[in-house]
Short mmCIF file of C-alpha atoms in Angstrom, two decimals:
data_model
loop_
_atom_site.label_atom_id
_atom_site.label_comp_id
_atom_site.label_asym_id
_atom_site.label_seq_id
_atom_site.Cartn_x
_atom_site.Cartn_y
_atom_site.Cartn_z
CA MET L 176 0.00 0.00 0.00
CA LYS L 177 0.99 3.58 -0.64
CA ILE L 178 -0.31 5.90 2.06
CA VAL L 179 -0.02 9.67 2.39
CA GLY L 180 0.40 10.88 5.96
CA LEU L 181 -0.31 14.44 7.09
CA MET L 182 0.60 15.99 10.42
CA SER L 183 0.04 19.41 11.98
CA GLY L 184 1.17 19.54 15.59
CA THR L 185 0.60 21.76 18.58
CA SER L 186 3.01 24.37 17.20
CA TYR L 187 0.49 24.89 14.34
CA ASP L 188 3.18 26.24 12.00
CA GLY L 189 2.26 24.10 9.01
CA VAL L 190 1.67 20.61 7.64
CA ASP L 191 4.24 17.85 7.32
CA VAL L 192 3.43 15.66 4.32
CA VAL L 193 4.89 12.22 3.63
CA ALA L 194 4.25 9.35 1.28
CA ALA L 195 5.10 5.84 2.41
CA GLU L 196 4.94 2.42 0.85
CA PHE L 197 4.13 -0.43 3.25
CA THR L 198 4.78 -4.11 2.53
CA ALA L 199 3.89 -6.90 4.95
CA ASP L 200 6.59 -9.56 5.19
CA GLY L 201 5.39 -12.14 7.73
CA ASP L 202 5.40 -10.42 11.10
CA THR L 203 7.63 -7.65 9.73
CA LEU L 204 6.19 -4.53 8.19
CA ARG L 205 8.50 -2.81 5.73
CA LEU L 206 8.30 0.95 5.31
CA ARG L 207 9.79 2.64 2.26
CA PRO L 208 9.81 6.43 2.63
CA LEU L 209 8.80 8.01 -0.68
CA GLY L 210 9.35 11.63 0.25
CA HIS L 211 8.57 14.47 2.63
CA ARG L 212 7.49 18.08 2.27
CA GLU L 213 6.76 20.85 4.72
CA LEU L 214 3.96 23.25 3.84
CA ALA L 215 3.93 26.34 6.06
CA TYR L 216 0.67 27.88 7.21
CA PRO L 217 0.25 31.48 6.04
CA ASP L 218 0.55 34.02 8.84
CA ASP L 219 -3.15 34.87 8.83
CA LEU L 220 -4.11 31.19 9.22
CA ARG L 221 -1.74 30.82 12.16
CA ALA L 222 -3.34 33.87 13.71
CA GLU L 223 -6.81 32.41 13.09
CA ILE L 224 -5.85 29.16 14.82
CA GLY L 225 -4.23 30.99 17.72
CA ALA L 226 -7.30 33.16 18.21
CA LEU L 227 -9.45 30.06 18.64
CA LEU L 228 -7.20 28.09 21.02
CA PRO L 229 -7.59 28.15 24.82
CA PRO L 230 -7.70 30.28 26.86
CA ALA L 231 -9.38 32.37 24.15
CA ALA L 232 -13.16 32.36 23.75
CA THR L 233 -14.61 31.59 20.33
CA THR L 234 -17.85 31.06 18.43
CA ILE L 235 -19.24 28.09 16.55
CA GLU L 236 -19.07 30.21 13.39
CA ALA L 237 -15.32 30.67 13.88
CA VAL L 238 -14.92 26.93 14.43
CA CYS L 239 -16.87 26.15 11.25
CA ARG L 240 -14.91 28.63 9.17
CA LEU L 241 -11.57 27.34 10.45
CA ASP L 242 -12.60 23.70 9.95
CA ASN L 243 -13.28 24.28 6.28
CA ARG L 244 -10.27 26.49 5.68
CA LEU L 245 -8.02 23.86 7.22
CA GLY L 246 -9.72 21.26 5.03
CA GLU L 247 -8.62 23.18 1.96
CA VAL L 248 -5.06 23.41 3.29
CA PHE L 249 -4.95 19.70 4.08
CA ALA L 250 -6.38 18.94 0.64
CA GLU L 251 -3.48 20.84 -0.95
CA ALA L 252 -1.08 18.93 1.28
CA ALA L 253 -2.67 15.61 0.26
CA VAL L 254 -2.23 16.49 -3.40
CA ALA L 255 1.47 17.08 -2.71
CA GLY L 256 1.61 13.72 -0.93
CA VAL L 257 0.05 11.90 -3.87
CA GLU L 258 2.71 13.46 -6.10
CA LEU L 259 5.40 12.13 -3.74
CA ALA L 260 3.77 8.70 -4.03
CA GLY L 261 4.29 8.75 -7.78
CA GLY L 262 0.88 10.05 -8.74
CA ALA L 263 -1.28 7.44 -7.02
CA ALA L 264 -2.00 6.50 -3.41
CA ASP L 265 -4.36 4.06 -1.73
CA ALA L 266 -5.31 6.27 1.23
CA VAL L 267 -4.62 9.54 3.00
CA VAL L 268 -4.35 9.94 6.77
CA SER L 269 -5.39 13.45 7.78
CA PRO L 270 -5.58 13.66 11.60
CA GLY L 271 -6.41 17.37 11.48
CA GLN L 272 -5.40 20.27 13.69
CA THR L 273 -6.05 19.70 17.38
CA VAL L 274 -7.86 22.72 18.81
CA PHE L 275 -9.01 21.27 22.12
CA HIS L 276 -8.07 18.29 24.29
CA TRP L 277 -10.59 18.15 27.13
CA VAL L 278 -8.87 16.94 30.31
CA GLU L 279 -10.55 16.90 33.73
CA ASP L 280 -9.00 15.38 36.85
CA GLY L 281 -6.42 13.60 34.74
CA ARG L 282 -9.06 11.99 32.48
CA VAL L 283 -9.63 12.92 28.87
CA ARG L 284 -13.33 13.55 28.31
CA GLY L 285 -13.09 14.47 24.65
CA THR L 286 -10.87 15.80 21.92
CA LEU L 287 -11.45 17.94 18.84
CA GLN L 288 -9.47 18.12 15.61
CA LEU L 289 -10.49 20.32 12.68
CA GLY L 290 -9.76 19.76 9.00
CA ALA L 291 -12.91 18.92 6.95
CA PRO L 292 -11.79 15.47 5.75
CA ALA L 293 -14.52 15.33 3.10
CA ARG L 294 -12.77 18.20 1.33
CA VAL L 295 -9.54 16.17 1.32
CA ALA L 296 -11.26 13.06 -0.04
CA ALA L 297 -13.03 15.08 -2.73
CA ARG L 298 -9.73 16.61 -3.84
CA VAL L 299 -7.57 13.50 -4.06
CA GLY L 300 -10.20 10.84 -4.81
CA VAL L 301 -9.02 8.27 -2.26
CA PRO L 302 -10.34 7.33 1.21
CA VAL L 303 -9.26 9.59 4.05
CA LEU L 304 -8.74 8.45 7.64
CA HIS L 305 -9.41 11.14 10.23
CA ASP L 306 -10.48 11.65 13.89
CA LEU L 307 -7.84 9.21 15.07
CA ARG L 308 -8.02 10.00 18.79
CA SER L 309 -11.71 9.56 19.58
CA ALA L 310 -11.85 5.75 19.52
CA ASP L 311 -9.18 5.53 22.20
CA VAL L 312 -10.92 8.22 24.29
CA ALA L 313 -14.19 6.26 23.99
CA ALA L 314 -12.35 3.23 25.39
CA GLY L 315 -11.28 5.26 28.44
CA GLY L 316 -7.89 6.29 27.08
CA GLN L 317 -6.10 9.60 26.78
CA GLY L 318 -6.30 9.62 22.99
CA ALA L 319 -2.63 10.62 23.08
CA PRO L 320 0.11 10.06 22.43
CA LEU L 321 -0.54 7.82 19.41
CA VAL L 322 2.99 7.75 17.99
CA PRO L 323 4.13 5.01 20.46
CA ALA L 324 2.59 2.39 18.14
CA PHE L 325 5.19 3.45 15.57
CA ASP L 326 7.97 3.78 18.14
CA ALA L 327 7.36 0.30 19.54
CA LEU L 328 7.81 -1.26 16.11
CA LEU L 329 10.81 0.88 15.18
CA LEU L 330 12.73 0.46 18.45
CA ASP L 331 13.12 -3.29 18.54
CA PRO L 332 13.96 -4.19 22.18
CA ALA L 333 16.22 -6.98 20.95
CA ALA L 334 18.41 -4.35 19.31
CA SER L 335 18.78 -2.20 22.42
CA PRO L 336 22.34 -0.87 22.66
CA ARG L 337 24.54 -1.24 25.69
CA ALA L 338 24.55 1.63 28.13
CA PRO L 339 27.55 3.95 28.30
CA GLY L 340 30.35 2.10 30.05
CA GLY L 341 29.29 -1.31 28.73
CA ALA L 342 26.33 -2.03 31.01
CA ALA L 343 23.73 -4.55 29.93
CA ALA L 344 21.21 -3.58 27.25
CA GLY L 345 18.31 -1.65 28.66
CA ALA L 346 15.37 0.52 27.72
CA ARG L 347 15.34 2.78 24.69
CA ALA L 348 13.29 5.93 24.44
CA ALA L 349 11.78 7.75 21.48
CA LEU L 350 11.44 11.46 22.13
CA ASN L 351 9.35 13.85 20.10
CA LEU L 352 10.05 17.54 20.59
CA GLY L 353 7.06 19.33 19.10
CA GLY L 354 4.87 21.86 20.84
CA ILE L 355 4.68 19.21 23.56
CA ALA L 356 7.47 16.78 24.42
CA ASN L 357 6.33 13.17 24.49
CA LEU L 358 8.31 10.08 25.34
CA THR L 359 7.94 6.41 24.41
CA VAL L 360 9.92 3.85 26.42
CA VAL L 361 10.53 0.39 24.95
CA ALA L 362 12.25 -2.16 27.18
CA PRO L 363 12.78 -5.92 26.84
CA GLY L 364 10.01 -7.87 28.56
CA ALA L 365 8.02 -4.79 29.61
CA PRO L 366 4.86 -3.12 28.28
CA VAL L 367 5.39 -0.11 26.06
CA LEU L 368 5.20 3.11 28.07
CA GLY L 369 4.49 6.52 26.64
CA TYR L 370 3.12 9.88 27.72
CA ASP L 371 3.37 13.63 27.27
CA VAL L 372 6.25 14.88 29.42
CA GLY L 373 5.50 18.60 29.23
CA PRO L 374 6.17 21.60 27.00
CA ALA L 375 8.88 21.42 24.38
CA ASN L 376 8.31 24.34 22.02
CA ALA L 377 4.91 25.49 23.33
CA LEU L 378 6.19 27.91 25.98
CA LEU L 379 9.35 28.77 24.03
CA ASP L 380 7.26 29.87 21.05
CA ALA L 381 4.86 31.78 23.31
CA ALA L 382 7.82 33.65 24.79
CA ALA L 383 9.27 34.37 21.34
CA ARG L 384 5.96 35.85 20.21
CA ARG L 385 5.66 37.97 23.34
CA PHE L 386 9.24 39.20 23.75
CA LEU L 387 10.70 39.01 20.23
CA ASP L 388 7.59 39.44 18.07
CA ARG L 389 8.71 36.33 16.19
CA PRO L 390 7.12 32.89 15.87
CA CYS L 391 10.16 31.19 17.44
CA ASP L 392 13.70 31.63 18.72
CA VAL L 393 15.56 30.46 15.60
CA ASP L 394 18.30 27.94 16.48
CA GLY L 395 17.81 28.79 20.16
CA ALA L 396 20.18 31.73 19.61
CA ARG L 397 18.54 34.08 22.09
CA ALA L 398 18.25 31.31 24.69
CA ALA L 399 21.97 30.60 24.26
CA ALA L 400 22.69 34.27 25.02
CA GLY L 401 20.63 34.25 28.22
CA ARG L 402 21.02 32.85 31.73
CA VAL L 403 18.65 30.57 33.59
CA HIS L 404 16.51 32.53 36.04
CA GLU L 405 16.43 30.15 39.00
CA ALA L 406 13.35 31.61 40.68
CA LEU L 407 11.33 31.38 37.47
CA LEU L 408 12.58 27.86 36.83
CA ALA L 409 11.56 26.79 40.33
CA ARG L 410 8.05 28.13 39.80
CA LEU L 411 7.75 26.33 36.48
CA LEU L 412 9.06 23.03 37.83
CA ALA L 413 6.45 23.16 40.61
CA GLU L 414 3.73 22.44 38.00
CA PRO L 415 1.69 19.47 39.37
CA TYR L 416 1.45 17.87 35.92
CA TYR L 417 5.08 16.72 36.08
CA ALA L 418 4.45 14.69 39.25
CA ALA L 419 1.28 13.03 37.92
CA PRO L 420 1.78 9.38 36.98
CA PRO L 421 1.10 8.16 33.44
CA PRO L 422 -1.06 7.63 31.52
CA LYS L 423 -1.32 11.35 30.97
CA SER L 424 -1.50 13.83 28.13
CA THR L 425 -1.47 17.59 27.85
CA GLY L 426 -1.35 20.42 25.36
CA LYS L 427 -1.78 24.14 24.94
CA GLU L 428 -4.88 23.97 27.10
CA LEU L 429 -2.31 24.08 29.93
CA PHE L 430 0.96 25.34 28.46
CA HIS L 431 0.08 28.59 26.70
CA GLY L 432 1.07 32.25 26.83
CA GLY L 433 -1.22 32.99 29.78
CA TYR L 434 0.47 30.20 31.74
CA LEU L 435 3.84 31.87 31.17
CA ASP L 436 2.44 35.25 32.21
CA ALA L 437 1.14 33.73 35.45
CA ALA L 438 4.58 32.30 36.22
CA LEU L 439 6.32 35.62 35.57
CA ALA L 440 3.89 37.88 37.44
CA PRO L 441 4.82 37.04 41.09
CA LEU L 442 8.56 37.47 40.57
CA GLY L 443 8.41 41.18 41.33
CA GLU L 444 11.05 42.05 38.76
CA PRO L 445 11.22 42.06 34.97
CA VAL L 446 13.07 39.13 33.43
CA ALA L 447 15.10 39.77 30.29
CA ALA L 448 13.78 38.08 27.14
CA ASP L 449 16.96 36.03 26.66
CA ASP L 450 16.80 34.84 30.27
CA VAL L 451 13.16 33.78 29.88
CA LEU L 452 14.09 31.76 26.78
CA ALA L 453 17.12 30.23 28.51
CA THR L 454 14.92 29.26 31.46
CA LEU L 455 12.25 27.69 29.28
CA THR L 456 14.91 25.75 27.37
CA GLU L 457 16.22 24.46 30.69
CA LEU L 458 12.67 23.55 31.73
CA THR L 459 12.18 21.38 28.65
CA ALA L 460 15.61 19.78 28.94
CA ARG L 461 15.27 19.15 32.68
CA THR L 462 11.78 17.59 32.53
CA VAL L 463 12.74 15.36 29.59
CA ALA L 464 16.02 14.30 31.23
CA ASP L 465 14.26 13.55 34.52
CA ALA L 466 11.78 11.31 32.67
CA CYS L 467 14.59 9.49 30.84
CA ASP L 468 16.46 8.93 34.09
CA ARG L 469 13.28 7.72 35.80
CA HIS L 470 12.93 4.97 33.20
CA ARG L 471 16.66 4.16 33.19
CA VAL L 472 17.00 4.43 29.42
CA THR L 473 20.30 3.87 27.66
CA GLU L 474 19.46 5.71 24.46
CA VAL L 475 17.13 8.53 23.41
CA VAL L 476 16.13 8.75 19.75
CA ALA L 477 14.74 12.22 19.10
CA ALA L 478 12.56 13.73 16.39
CA GLY L 479 10.37 16.78 15.88
CA GLY L 480 10.97 20.47 15.39
CA GLY L 481 12.94 20.73 18.63
CA VAL L 482 15.87 18.77 17.21
CA ARG L 483 16.55 21.82 15.02
CA ASN L 484 17.31 23.79 18.18
CA PRO L 485 21.05 23.25 18.87
CA THR L 486 20.79 24.95 22.27
CA LEU L 487 18.12 22.52 23.45
CA ARG L 488 19.90 19.51 21.93
CA ALA L 489 23.19 20.45 23.58
CA ARG L 490 21.53 20.80 26.98
CA LEU L 491 19.77 17.44 26.62
CA ALA L 492 23.02 15.74 25.61
CA ALA L 493 24.82 17.28 28.60
CA LEU L 494 22.13 16.14 31.05
CA GLY L 495 22.25 12.59 29.70
CA GLU L 496 26.03 12.29 29.54
CA GLY L 497 27.27 9.05 31.09
CA ARG L 498 23.75 7.57 31.34
CA TRP L 499 22.11 7.77 27.93
CA ARG L 500 23.12 8.95 24.51
CA LEU L 501 21.08 11.24 22.30
CA ARG L 502 20.62 10.60 18.58
CA THR L 503 17.93 11.33 16.00
CA THR L 504 15.60 9.14 13.95
CA ASP L 505 17.51 10.19 10.82
CA GLU L 506 20.06 7.54 11.81
CA LEU L 507 17.28 4.94 11.61
CA GLY L 508 16.12 6.04 8.17
CA VAL L 509 13.20 8.19 9.34
CA PRO L 510 13.62 11.97 8.79
CA ALA L 511 13.39 13.62 12.20
CA GLN L 512 11.16 16.40 10.87
CA ALA L 513 8.73 13.90 9.32
CA LYS L 514 8.57 11.12 11.89
CA GLU L 515 5.07 11.92 13.18
CA ALA L 516 3.66 12.09 9.65
CA TYR L 517 5.19 8.67 8.91
CA ALA L 518 3.73 7.42 12.19
CA PHE L 519 0.25 8.52 11.15
CA ALA L 520 0.73 6.85 7.77
CA LEU L 521 1.46 3.65 9.70
CA LEU L 522 -1.71 4.13 11.76
CA GLY L 523 -3.56 4.38 8.47
CA TRP L 524 -2.14 1.05 7.32
CA LEU L 525 -3.18 -0.56 10.61
CA SER L 526 -6.72 0.84 10.47
CA TRP L 527 -7.11 -0.18 6.82
CA HIS L 528 -6.45 -3.76 7.89
CA GLY L 529 -8.63 -3.59 11.00
CA LEU L 530 -5.65 -3.66 13.35
CA PRO L 531 -5.48 -1.56 16.53
CA GLY L 532 -3.23 1.48 16.50
CA ALA L 533 -3.58 2.65 20.09
CA VAL L 534 -1.40 1.10 22.81
CA PRO L 535 -3.47 0.62 26.00
CA SER L 536 -0.37 0.53 28.23
CA VAL L 537 0.33 4.05 26.92
CA THR L 538 -3.10 5.66 26.80
CA GLY L 539 -4.76 3.79 29.68
CA ALA L 540 -7.64 2.58 27.49
CA SER L 541 -9.57 -0.55 28.43
CA ARG L 542 -8.83 -2.11 25.04
CA ALA L 543 -6.67 -1.60 21.98
CA ALA L 544 -8.81 0.42 19.59
CA VAL L 545 -8.79 0.47 15.82
CA LEU L 546 -8.31 4.17 15.21
CA GLY L 547 -10.08 6.72 13.10
CA SER L 548 -13.07 7.16 10.86
CA TRP L 549 -12.95 6.72 7.08
CA THR L 550 -14.38 9.23 4.65
CA PRO L 551 -14.77 7.42 1.34
CA ALA L 552 -14.02 9.09 -1.96
CA GLY L 553 -16.40 6.80 -3.84
CA PRO L 554 -17.66 3.22 -3.82
CA SER L 555 -15.52 0.66 -2.04
CA ALA L 556 -13.46 -1.43 -4.40
CA ALA L 557 -13.93 -4.39 -2.07
CA ALA L 558 -17.73 -4.38 -2.25
CA PRO L 559 -19.89 -5.14 -5.31
CA ARG L 560 -21.66 -2.03 -6.52
CA PRO L 561 -25.43 -2.50 -6.92
CA PRO L 562 -27.47 -0.52 -9.43
CA ALA L 563 -28.73 2.84 -8.18
CA PRO L 564 -32.16 2.26 -6.58
CA ARG L 565 -35.23 3.90 -8.08
CA ARG L 566 -37.74 3.03 -5.36
CA LEU L 567 -37.95 1.70 -1.81
CA VAL L 568 -40.27 -1.16 -0.78
CA VAL L 569 -40.90 -1.82 2.90
CA ASP L 570 -41.53 -5.48 3.73
CA ALA L 571 -43.91 -5.78 6.68
#
C-alpha cells in the first residue's frame, strides 16, 4: 500500500506531508519512505488558529470557518503527498489540527481536531482516515500520544544498545520535541510506556511571540545568550502535571502564553527576554532528562521540530552524559522532521487492515482500539456495486 500521511502539531506552524509504501513480510512490516514536504501555514491562518485556542473564547461560526479552511489546506497537502507517491496512493491519513483536548482530573473527556476530511477526499479521490483520537478516548484512554505504536515497532527491544560504560542492554526511548514533548519507552520484557512529558516548544514559542515578536527563537540563539533565572525555573518546575503518573497527556490547554504570564507575574522584577528563553529551554531539557532517568533508558532517539534547536539539543546531551546517549531518527532512516507524519501513515495502514493502532499501556484505554473514521471518496473497491435504486419497498 501507498499511504499519504499528514501531520500538523501543537506548534500549528504548518503541515508535514509524507508518502510511504508499506509491505507486509510475515510479522515484519517494511516501510519505504517516498518523500517528505513541509507546507507552512500562512501568517493569517496561524493567527486564526491561535485566536481560537484556549484560553481564548470563540464562536461556533469561527470553528466552522476554520474547519473548512483547514480542510482546503490539508487537501493541498494531500495532493502534494500523492505526487510524492508517484501520482497514485491508496489512502490519506489526515488527523487534522487539534484545537481542544478536554482533560478533567487527569481523564480525557473528549478531543477535537479540525480539518474537513470530506474536502480532502473530494480533492484527491481516495479514502481519508481522520479523527484518530476519539476511539481511544471512547475506550477510556487519553487519545494521546498515538505515535508510540510506531515507536514500539521501530525500536526493537532486541536491538537495544549497551549503556555507556558497557552495562547490559536496557530501555530505549523515542522522544518527540514538538509543541509538547512526548516520550515512548521500549524495554525488553516490559509493556510499552508513553506519555506527554510537558512543553517542548509550546512555551518557548509563546515567549518568542511575546518578547521578540517572532514565531520562534531560531536555532535557540537568544536562549543561548541568556542565563537561567532560577526563581522562574523553580516556579515552572512546581507544576503538578510533572508529578502526575502516566497515563497522561497535555497540550496548549495548559501550556500557553497565559500560563507563562502567570509564572512571571509574582517574581516582582522584569526578566530579560533572553533569560526567559534560557529558562524555558532548561525547563524542557530538565523535565525530559528527569523522565529518561526515571525509566533508566540507555538511548534517546529524538525527532520533531525541537531537534533543530542546537541549544536545546546540547543541553539534553549534557544532562544525559554518562547515562544515555542522544541521537535522531535520521540515523534509523526516518527523517526527524517527518517522523510523526510517517507514524500517522502507519496508523492508516493498521486501520485499513482492521488492526489496533492505540497502545493501552500508553493511553490507559480498556482495550486496543482500531483508530479513526474513514471518509470514502467513492464506492468501495472491495464491495460489489449494486445498481442505483429507483424506489424503496418496505416489507412488513
